[in-house]
Amino acid sequence: MATYATPNSEIMMFSYSIGSVLLLLILALTQQLVPAVEFCAKNPEKTYGYGAVFSFLGYLGVQMVLTLIGISDAFIAVVVTTCRKAISIILSFLVFTKPFSFQ
């Protein structure tokens, strides 16, 4: 990325378009595409609404990681994302009750 000065948007476009084509092919080959489209047509507010929100938040997350890699290096980005995951797990144990939590 740094050698070719590729913008984040181009990296994301190619990776997501290749993934989308592969998923579409897999759904078509396993004959799960038509039931999925029918389910989305029956529940548009849940499927399309939640899909749009999750897509936007996922885009923001990937954009932040790619920006972090651009301004520093990959090691710093991995450390930051690993710390974020650890904090998320710790907060999950503190906020939500689980059979093996401290609450």
PDB file of C-alpha atoms in Angstrom:
ATOM      1  CA  MET A   1       0.000   0.000   0.000  1.00  0.00           C
ATOM      2  CA  ALA A   2       2.752   2.453   0.911  1.00  0.00           C
ATOM      3  CA  THR A   3       4.853   1.564  -2.134  1.00  0.00           C
ATOM      4  CA  TYR A   4       2.090   2.311  -4.628  1.00  0.00           C
ATOM      5  CA  ALA A   5       0.307   5.023  -2.579  1.00  0.00           C
ATOM      6  CA  THR A   6      -3.012   3.253  -3.064  1.00  0.00           C
ATOM      7  CA  PRO A   7      -5.930   5.134  -1.496  1.00  0.00           C
ATOM      8  CA  ASN A   8      -7.995   3.379   1.172  1.00  0.00           C
ATOM      9  CA  SER A   9     -11.142   3.631  -0.919  1.00  0.00           C
ATOM     10  CA  GLU A  10      -9.554   1.689  -3.782  1.00  0.00           C
ATOM     11  CA  ILE A  11      -8.359  -1.087  -1.481  1.00  0.00           C
ATOM     12  CA  MET A  12     -11.804  -1.372   0.073  1.00  0.00           C
ATOM     13  CA  MET A  13     -13.574  -1.304  -3.298  1.00  0.00           C
ATOM     14  CA  PHE A  14     -11.544  -4.174  -4.732  1.00  0.00           C
ATOM     15  CA  SER A  15     -11.621  -6.331  -1.610  1.00  0.00           C
ATOM     16  CA  TYR A  16     -15.367  -5.925  -1.064  1.00  0.00           C
ATOM     17  CA  SER A  17     -16.270  -6.355  -4.739  1.00  0.00           C
ATOM     18  CA  ILE A  18     -14.247  -9.567  -5.013  1.00  0.00           C
ATOM     19  CA  GLY A  19     -15.843 -10.850  -1.803  1.00  0.00           C
ATOM     20  CA  SER A  20     -19.331  -9.905  -2.992  1.00  0.00           C
ATOM     21  CA  VAL A  21     -18.897 -11.715  -6.311  1.00  0.00           C
ATOM     22  CA  LEU A  22     -17.585 -14.829  -4.543  1.00  0.00           C
ATOM     23  CA  LEU A  23     -20.469 -14.835  -2.062  1.00  0.00           C
ATOM     24  CA  LEU A  24     -23.000 -14.340  -4.854  1.00  0.00           C
ATOM     25  CA  LEU A  25     -21.527 -17.292  -6.758  1.00  0.00           C
ATOM     26  CA  ILE A  26     -21.518 -19.509  -3.668  1.00  0.00           C
ATOM     27  CA  LEU A  27     -25.134 -18.590  -2.873  1.00  0.00           C
ATOM     28  CA  ALA A  28     -26.172 -19.313  -6.450  1.00  0.00           C
ATOM     29  CA  LEU A  29     -24.314 -22.640  -6.604  1.00  0.00           C
ATOM     30  CA  THR A  30     -25.742 -23.858  -3.282  1.00  0.00           C
ATOM     31  CA  GLN A  31     -29.248 -22.713  -4.320  1.00  0.00           C
ATOM     32  CA  GLN A  32     -29.601 -20.423  -1.315  1.00  0.00           C
ATOM     33  CA  LEU A  33     -29.834 -17.178  -3.275  1.00  0.00           C
ATOM     34  CA  VAL A  34     -33.577 -17.313  -4.053  1.00  0.00           C
ATOM     35  CA  PRO A  35     -34.662 -18.084  -0.449  1.00  0.00           C
ATOM     36  CA  ALA A  36     -32.392 -15.293   0.797  1.00  0.00           C
ATOM     37  CA  VAL A  37     -33.907 -12.770  -1.624  1.00  0.00           C
ATOM     38  CA  GLU A  38     -37.428 -13.909  -0.660  1.00  0.00           C
ATOM     39  CA  PHE A  39     -36.623 -13.500   3.039  1.00  0.00           C
ATOM     40  CA  CYS A  40     -35.274  -9.991   2.424  1.00  0.00           C
ATOM     41  CA  ALA A  41     -38.419  -9.106   0.461  1.00  0.00           C
ATOM     42  CA  LYS A  42     -40.626 -10.242   3.374  1.00  0.00           C
ATOM     43  CA  ASN A  43     -38.604  -8.362   6.033  1.00  0.00           C
ATOM     44  CA  PRO A  44     -37.216  -5.250   4.319  1.00  0.00           C
ATOM     45  CA  GLU A  45     -36.890  -2.989   7.366  1.00  0.00           C
ATOM     46  CA  LYS A  46     -34.896  -5.541   9.328  1.00  0.00           C
ATOM     47  CA  THR A  47     -32.701  -6.904   6.565  1.00  0.00           C
ATOM     48  CA  TYR A  48     -32.005  -3.757   4.581  1.00  0.00           C
ATOM     49  CA  GLY A  49     -32.076  -1.393   7.570  1.00  0.00           C
ATOM     50  CA  TYR A  50     -29.755  -3.452   9.739  1.00  0.00           C
ATOM     51  CA  GLY A  51     -27.637  -4.269   6.711  1.00  0.00           C
ATOM     52  CA  ALA A  52     -27.173  -0.584   5.928  1.00  0.00           C
ATOM     53  CA  VAL A  53     -26.270   0.277   9.532  1.00  0.00           C
ATOM     54  CA  PHE A  54     -23.808  -2.616   9.893  1.00  0.00           C
ATOM     55  CA  SER A  55     -22.277  -1.851   6.500  1.00  0.00           C
ATOM     56  CA  PHE A  56     -21.737   1.799   7.408  1.00  0.00           C
ATOM     57  CA  LEU A  57     -20.215   0.962  10.790  1.00  0.00           C
ATOM     58  CA  GLY A  58     -18.026  -1.722   9.225  1.00  0.00           C
ATOM     59  CA  TYR A  59     -16.865   0.782   6.614  1.00  0.00           C
ATOM     60  CA  LEU A  60     -15.922   3.246   9.355  1.00  0.00           C
ATOM     61  CA  GLY A  61     -14.005   0.563  11.258  1.00  0.00           C
ATOM     62  CA  VAL A  62     -12.030  -0.589   8.224  1.00  0.00           C
ATOM     63  CA  GLN A  63     -11.363   3.018   7.244  1.00  0.00           C
ATOM     64  CA  MET A  64      -9.949   3.733  10.707  1.00  0.00           C
ATOM     65  CA  VAL A  65      -7.667   0.690  10.605  1.00  0.00           C
ATOM     66  CA  LEU A  66      -6.407   1.525   7.106  1.00  0.00           C
ATOM     67  CA  THR A  67      -5.805   5.134   8.150  1.00  0.00           C
ATOM     68  CA  LEU A  68      -3.920   3.921  11.222  1.00  0.00           C
ATOM     69  CA  ILE A  69      -1.757   1.698   9.008  1.00  0.00           C
ATOM     70  CA  GLY A  70      -1.170   4.664   6.692  1.00  0.00           C
ATOM     71  CA  ILE A  71       0.014   7.032   9.421  1.00  0.00           C
ATOM     72  CA  SER A  72       2.021   4.453  11.364  1.00  0.00           C
ATOM     73  CA  ASP A  73       2.759   0.850  10.504  1.00  0.00           C
ATOM     74  CA  ALA A  74       0.966  -2.490  10.573  1.00  0.00           C
ATOM     75  CA  PHE A  75       2.398  -3.492  13.961  1.00  0.00           C
ATOM     76  CA  ILE A  76       0.895  -0.458  15.703  1.00  0.00           C
ATOM     77  CA  ALA A  77      -2.449  -1.128  13.997  1.00  0.00           C
ATOM     78  CA  VAL A  78      -2.433  -4.749  15.195  1.00  0.00           C
ATOM     79  CA  VAL A  79      -1.594  -3.678  18.755  1.00  0.00           C
ATOM     80  CA  VAL A  80      -4.396  -1.088  18.771  1.00  0.00           C
ATOM     81  CA  THR A  81      -7.009  -3.482  17.360  1.00  0.00           C
ATOM     82  CA  THR A  82      -5.962  -6.245  19.778  1.00  0.00           C
ATOM     83  CA  CYS A  83      -6.252  -3.866  22.739  1.00  0.00           C
ATOM     84  CA  ARG A  84      -9.677  -2.792  21.502  1.00  0.00           C
ATOM     85  CA  LYS A  85     -10.804  -6.423  21.368  1.00  0.00           C
ATOM     86  CA  ALA A  86      -9.472  -7.095  24.863  1.00  0.00           C
ATOM     87  CA  ILE A  87     -11.284  -4.045  26.246  1.00  0.00           C
ATOM     88  CA  SER A  88     -14.486  -5.155  24.498  1.00  0.00           C
ATOM     89  CA  ILE A  89     -14.259  -8.610  26.084  1.00  0.00           C
ATOM     90  CA  ILE A  90     -13.575  -7.169  29.545  1.00  0.00           C
ATOM     91  CA  LEU A  91     -16.492  -4.741  29.245  1.00  0.00           C
ATOM     92  CA  SER A  92     -18.714  -7.581  28.056  1.00  0.00           C
ATOM     93  CA  PHE A  93     -17.947  -9.549  31.218  1.00  0.00           C
ATOM     94  CA  LEU A  94     -18.612  -6.512  33.407  1.00  0.00           C
ATOM     95  CA  VAL A  95     -21.810  -5.308  31.724  1.00  0.00           C
ATOM     96  CA  PHE A  96     -23.600  -8.520  30.697  1.00  0.00           C
ATOM     97  CA  THR A  97     -24.301 -11.398  33.059  1.00  0.00           C
ATOM     98  CA  LYS A  98     -22.788 -14.731  32.152  1.00  0.00           C
ATOM     99  CA  PRO A  99     -22.793 -18.065  33.998  1.00  0.00           C
ATOM    100  CA  PHE A 100     -19.068 -17.736  34.700  1.00  0.00           C
ATOM    101  CA  SER A 101     -18.779 -13.954  35.292  1.00  0.00           C
ATOM    102  CA  PHE A 102     -18.017 -12.164  38.554  1.00  0.00           C
ATOM    103  CA  GLN A 103     -21.567 -10.851  39.058  1.00  0.00           C
TER     104      GLN A 103
END
